[in-house]
Short mmCIF file of C-alpha atoms and ligand atoms in Angstrom, two decimals:
data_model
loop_
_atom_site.label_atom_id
_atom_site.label_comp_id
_atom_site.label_asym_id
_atom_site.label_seq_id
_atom_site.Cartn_x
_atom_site.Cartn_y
_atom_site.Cartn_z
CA UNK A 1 37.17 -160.96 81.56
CA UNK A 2 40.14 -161.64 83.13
CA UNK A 3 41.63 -162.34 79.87
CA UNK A 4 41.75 -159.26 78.93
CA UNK A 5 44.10 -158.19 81.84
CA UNK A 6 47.91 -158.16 80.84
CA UNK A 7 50.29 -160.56 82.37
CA UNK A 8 52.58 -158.84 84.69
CA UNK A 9 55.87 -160.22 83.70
CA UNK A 10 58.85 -159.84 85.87
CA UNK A 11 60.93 -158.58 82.86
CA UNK A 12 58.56 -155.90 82.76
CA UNK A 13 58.44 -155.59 86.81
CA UNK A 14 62.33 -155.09 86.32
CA UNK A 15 61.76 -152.37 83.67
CA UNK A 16 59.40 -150.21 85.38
CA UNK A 17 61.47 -150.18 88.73
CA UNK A 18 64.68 -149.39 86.70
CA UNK A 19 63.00 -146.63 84.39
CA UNK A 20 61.29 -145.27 87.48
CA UNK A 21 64.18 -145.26 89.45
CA UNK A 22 66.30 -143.14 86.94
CA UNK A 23 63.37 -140.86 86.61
CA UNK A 24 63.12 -140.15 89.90
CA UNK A 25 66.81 -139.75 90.33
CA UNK A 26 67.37 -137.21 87.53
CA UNK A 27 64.00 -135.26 88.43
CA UNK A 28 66.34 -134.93 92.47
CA UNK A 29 69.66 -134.33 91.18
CA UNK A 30 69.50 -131.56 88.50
CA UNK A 31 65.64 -131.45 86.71
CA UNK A 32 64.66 -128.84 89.04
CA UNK A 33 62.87 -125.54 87.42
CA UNK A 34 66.05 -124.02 86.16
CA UNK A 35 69.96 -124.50 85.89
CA UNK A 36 72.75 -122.62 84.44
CA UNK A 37 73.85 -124.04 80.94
CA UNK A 38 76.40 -122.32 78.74
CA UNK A 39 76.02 -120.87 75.71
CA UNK A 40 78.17 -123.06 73.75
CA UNK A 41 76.06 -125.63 74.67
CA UNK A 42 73.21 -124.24 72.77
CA UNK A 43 75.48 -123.82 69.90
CA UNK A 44 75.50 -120.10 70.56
CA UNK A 45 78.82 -118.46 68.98
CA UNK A 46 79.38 -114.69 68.50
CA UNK A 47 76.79 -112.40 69.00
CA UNK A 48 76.30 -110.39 65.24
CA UNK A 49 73.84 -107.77 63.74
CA UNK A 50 72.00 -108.21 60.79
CA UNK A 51 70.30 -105.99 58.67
CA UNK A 52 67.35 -106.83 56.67
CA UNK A 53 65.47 -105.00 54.07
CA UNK A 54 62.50 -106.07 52.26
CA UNK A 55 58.96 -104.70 50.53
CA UNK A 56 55.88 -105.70 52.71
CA UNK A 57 52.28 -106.04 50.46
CA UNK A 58 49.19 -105.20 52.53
CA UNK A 59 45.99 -105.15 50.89
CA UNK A 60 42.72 -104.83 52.57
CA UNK A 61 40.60 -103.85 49.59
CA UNK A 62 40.51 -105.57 46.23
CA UNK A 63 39.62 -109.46 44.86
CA UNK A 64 42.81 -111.10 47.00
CA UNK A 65 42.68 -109.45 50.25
CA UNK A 66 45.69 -109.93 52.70
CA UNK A 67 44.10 -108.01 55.41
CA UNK A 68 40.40 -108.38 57.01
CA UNK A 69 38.96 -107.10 59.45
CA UNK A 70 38.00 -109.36 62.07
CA UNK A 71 36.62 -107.19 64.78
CA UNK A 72 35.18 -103.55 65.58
CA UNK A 73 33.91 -101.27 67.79
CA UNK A 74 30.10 -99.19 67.43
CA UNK A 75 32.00 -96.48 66.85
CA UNK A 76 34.58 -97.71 64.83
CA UNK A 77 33.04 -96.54 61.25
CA UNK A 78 32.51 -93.37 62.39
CA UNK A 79 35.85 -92.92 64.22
CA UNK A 80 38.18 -90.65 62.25
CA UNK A 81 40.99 -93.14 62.86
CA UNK A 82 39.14 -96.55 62.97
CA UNK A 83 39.42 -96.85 66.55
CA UNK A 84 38.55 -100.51 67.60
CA UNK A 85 39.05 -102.23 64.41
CA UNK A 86 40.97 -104.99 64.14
CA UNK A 87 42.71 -106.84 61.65
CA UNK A 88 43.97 -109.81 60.71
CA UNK A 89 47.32 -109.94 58.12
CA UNK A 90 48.66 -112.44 55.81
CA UNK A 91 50.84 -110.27 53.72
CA UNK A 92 53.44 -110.88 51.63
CA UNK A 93 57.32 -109.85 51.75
CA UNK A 94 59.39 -109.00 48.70
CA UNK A 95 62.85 -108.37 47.92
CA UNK A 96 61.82 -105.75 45.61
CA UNK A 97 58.88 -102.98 45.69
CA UNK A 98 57.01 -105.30 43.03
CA UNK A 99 54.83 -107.81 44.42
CA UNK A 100 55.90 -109.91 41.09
CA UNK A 101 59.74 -109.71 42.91
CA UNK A 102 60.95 -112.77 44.84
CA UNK A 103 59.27 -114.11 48.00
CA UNK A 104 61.43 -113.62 51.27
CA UNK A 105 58.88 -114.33 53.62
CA UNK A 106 55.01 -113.50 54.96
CA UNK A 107 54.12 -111.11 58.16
CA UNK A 108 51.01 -112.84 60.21
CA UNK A 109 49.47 -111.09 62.70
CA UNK A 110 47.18 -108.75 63.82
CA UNK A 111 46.80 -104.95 63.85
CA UNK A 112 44.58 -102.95 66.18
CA UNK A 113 43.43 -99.04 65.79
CA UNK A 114 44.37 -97.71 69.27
CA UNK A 115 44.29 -94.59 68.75
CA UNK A 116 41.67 -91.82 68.69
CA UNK A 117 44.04 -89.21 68.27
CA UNK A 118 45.69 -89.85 65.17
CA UNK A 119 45.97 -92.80 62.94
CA UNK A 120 48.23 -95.17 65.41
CA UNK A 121 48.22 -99.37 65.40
CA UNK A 122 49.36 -101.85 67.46
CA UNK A 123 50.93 -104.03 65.83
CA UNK A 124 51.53 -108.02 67.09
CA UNK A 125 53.11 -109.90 64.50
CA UNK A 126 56.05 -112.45 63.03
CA UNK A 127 58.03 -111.95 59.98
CA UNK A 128 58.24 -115.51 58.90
CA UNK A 129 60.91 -115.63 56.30
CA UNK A 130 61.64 -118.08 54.04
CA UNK A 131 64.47 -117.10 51.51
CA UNK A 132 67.87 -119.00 51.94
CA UNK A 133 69.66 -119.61 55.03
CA UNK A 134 66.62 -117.92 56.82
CA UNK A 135 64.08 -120.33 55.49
CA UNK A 136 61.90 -121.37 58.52
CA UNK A 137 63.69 -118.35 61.09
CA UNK A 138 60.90 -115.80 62.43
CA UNK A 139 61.02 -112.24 64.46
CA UNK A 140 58.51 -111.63 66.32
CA UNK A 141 57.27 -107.60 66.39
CA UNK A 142 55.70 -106.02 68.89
CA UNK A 143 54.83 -102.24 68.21
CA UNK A 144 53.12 -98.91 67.74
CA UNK A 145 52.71 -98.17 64.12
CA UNK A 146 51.24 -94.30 63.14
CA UNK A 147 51.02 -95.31 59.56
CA UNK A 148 50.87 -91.54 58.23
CA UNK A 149 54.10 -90.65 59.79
CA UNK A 150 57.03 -90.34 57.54
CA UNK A 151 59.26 -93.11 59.02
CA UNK A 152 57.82 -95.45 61.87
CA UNK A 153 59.78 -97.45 64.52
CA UNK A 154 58.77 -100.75 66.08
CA UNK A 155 60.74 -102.94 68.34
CA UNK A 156 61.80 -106.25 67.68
CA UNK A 157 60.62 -108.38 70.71
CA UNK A 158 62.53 -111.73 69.36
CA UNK A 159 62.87 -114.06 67.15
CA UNK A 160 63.08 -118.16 66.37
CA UNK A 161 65.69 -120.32 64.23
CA UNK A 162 68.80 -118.38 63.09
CA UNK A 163 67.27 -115.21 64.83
CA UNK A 164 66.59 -116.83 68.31
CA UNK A 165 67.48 -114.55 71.62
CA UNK A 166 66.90 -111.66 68.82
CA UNK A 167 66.21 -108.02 69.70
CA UNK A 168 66.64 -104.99 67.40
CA UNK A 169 64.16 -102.43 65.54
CA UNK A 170 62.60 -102.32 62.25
CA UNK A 171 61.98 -98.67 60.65
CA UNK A 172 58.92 -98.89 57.81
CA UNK A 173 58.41 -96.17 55.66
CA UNK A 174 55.27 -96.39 53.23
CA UNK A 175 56.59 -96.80 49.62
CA UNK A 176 53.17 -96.42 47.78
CA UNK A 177 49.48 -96.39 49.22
CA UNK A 178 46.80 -96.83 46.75
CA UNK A 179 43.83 -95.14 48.46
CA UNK A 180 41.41 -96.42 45.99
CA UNK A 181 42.51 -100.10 46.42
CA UNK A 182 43.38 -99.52 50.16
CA UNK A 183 46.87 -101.21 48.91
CA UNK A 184 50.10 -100.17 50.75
CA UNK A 185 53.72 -101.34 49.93
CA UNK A 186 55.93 -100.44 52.94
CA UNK A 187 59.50 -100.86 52.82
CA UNK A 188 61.41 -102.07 55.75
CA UNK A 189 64.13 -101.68 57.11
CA UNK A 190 65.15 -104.23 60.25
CA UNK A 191 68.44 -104.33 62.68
CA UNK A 192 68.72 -107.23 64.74
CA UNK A 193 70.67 -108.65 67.17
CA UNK A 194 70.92 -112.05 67.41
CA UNK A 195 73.79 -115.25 67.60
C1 NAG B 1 31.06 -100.72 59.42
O1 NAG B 1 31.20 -100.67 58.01
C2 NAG B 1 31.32 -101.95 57.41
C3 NAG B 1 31.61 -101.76 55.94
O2 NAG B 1 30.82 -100.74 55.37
C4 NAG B 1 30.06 -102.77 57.67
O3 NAG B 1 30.20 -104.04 57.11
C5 NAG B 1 29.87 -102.90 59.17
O4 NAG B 1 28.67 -103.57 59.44
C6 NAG B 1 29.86 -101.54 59.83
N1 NAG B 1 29.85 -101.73 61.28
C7 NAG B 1 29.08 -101.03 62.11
C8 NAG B 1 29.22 -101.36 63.56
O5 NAG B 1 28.33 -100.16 61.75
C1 NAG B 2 61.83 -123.63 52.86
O1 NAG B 2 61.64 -124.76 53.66
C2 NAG B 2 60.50 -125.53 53.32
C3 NAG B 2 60.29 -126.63 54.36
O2 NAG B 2 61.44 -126.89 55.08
C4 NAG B 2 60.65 -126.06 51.91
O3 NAG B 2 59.52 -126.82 51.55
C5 NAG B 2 60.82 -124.90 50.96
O4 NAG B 2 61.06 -125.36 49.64
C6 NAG B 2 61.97 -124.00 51.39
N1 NAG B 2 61.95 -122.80 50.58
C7 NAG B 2 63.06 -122.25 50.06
C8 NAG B 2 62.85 -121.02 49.27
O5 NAG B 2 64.16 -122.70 50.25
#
């Protein structure tokens, strides 16, 4: 049994007080729950705005869906503007109104009915893009979506990568909706500021 016990070793007894030691002293010197840092320090230059414009694909009918519903209320069927229903969205972003155009990115998130007085969603998502410089940088929207108005508004809440500390608006306007297919193309519009 007492094998299986690890020899103490007084290099090691030196290590642990040493590591320790400099743990505690950092964590009492200047690892409390927040300090000032500069921004050049995070690599943060000039402040710009950007402007992006892209196609977004959402498809909740049809053989390849990129929307499904994941939850509802009793009275969501019968509701005039599907209010309770939630959905779930993969959908893809294009530089062009064709899906068959090039790939910028994907928005994934969810959209809730919540409204019974017109057709209004909430809409929690990121725009995950993935063309160029932008490759692996995100926004992160966080808005109210009446998708039979003529031009609709939602805020942009932030953002990760190249678009981190971001904060700006996106205007979506529906390019085509195929009623049939229950297939929109929206085109977007986004202003952002970020660093
Ligand atoms: C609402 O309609 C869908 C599709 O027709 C059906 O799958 C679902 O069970 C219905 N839900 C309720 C609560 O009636
Ligand atoms: C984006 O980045 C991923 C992983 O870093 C890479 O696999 C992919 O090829 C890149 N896409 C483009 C379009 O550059």
């Amino acid at each position: 049994m007492a094998k299986n016990i690890p020899k103490v070793t007084p290099t090691f007894l030196f290590l642990f007080t040493i590591l320790s030691f400099s743990t505690f002293a950092a964590a009492g010197k200047n690892q409390g729950l927040s300090r000032p840092v500069s921004p050049t320090k995070l690599g943060l230059k000039r402040e710009k705005l950007t402007h992006l414009h892209f196609y977004l694909h959402d498809a909740v009918g049809g053989r390849n869906p990129t929307a499904v519903r994941v939850a509802e209320a009793p009275m969501t069927n019968t509701s005039s503007t599907g209010f309770g229903g939630v959905l779930v969205m993969d959908d893809p972003l294009t530089e062009r109104p064709e899906l068959s155009s090039k790939l910028v990115g994907r928005a994934q998130g969810i959209y809730a009915s919540a409204s019974q007085s017109e057709v209004g969603l909430l809409m929690v998502l990121n725009f995950d893009f993935m063309e160029g410089k932008y490759n692996g940088s995100s926004l992160s929207v966080l808005g109210r979506n009446t998708i039979l108005s003529a031009m609709r508004e939602l805020p942009i809440v932030g953002g990760s990568g190249l678009f981190r500390f971001a904060r700006g608006y996106a205007q979506a306007r529906t390019y085509t909706f195929d009623e049939k297919a229950q297939n929109a193309v929206v085109e977007y519009n986004v202003y952002v500021f970020h660093y």
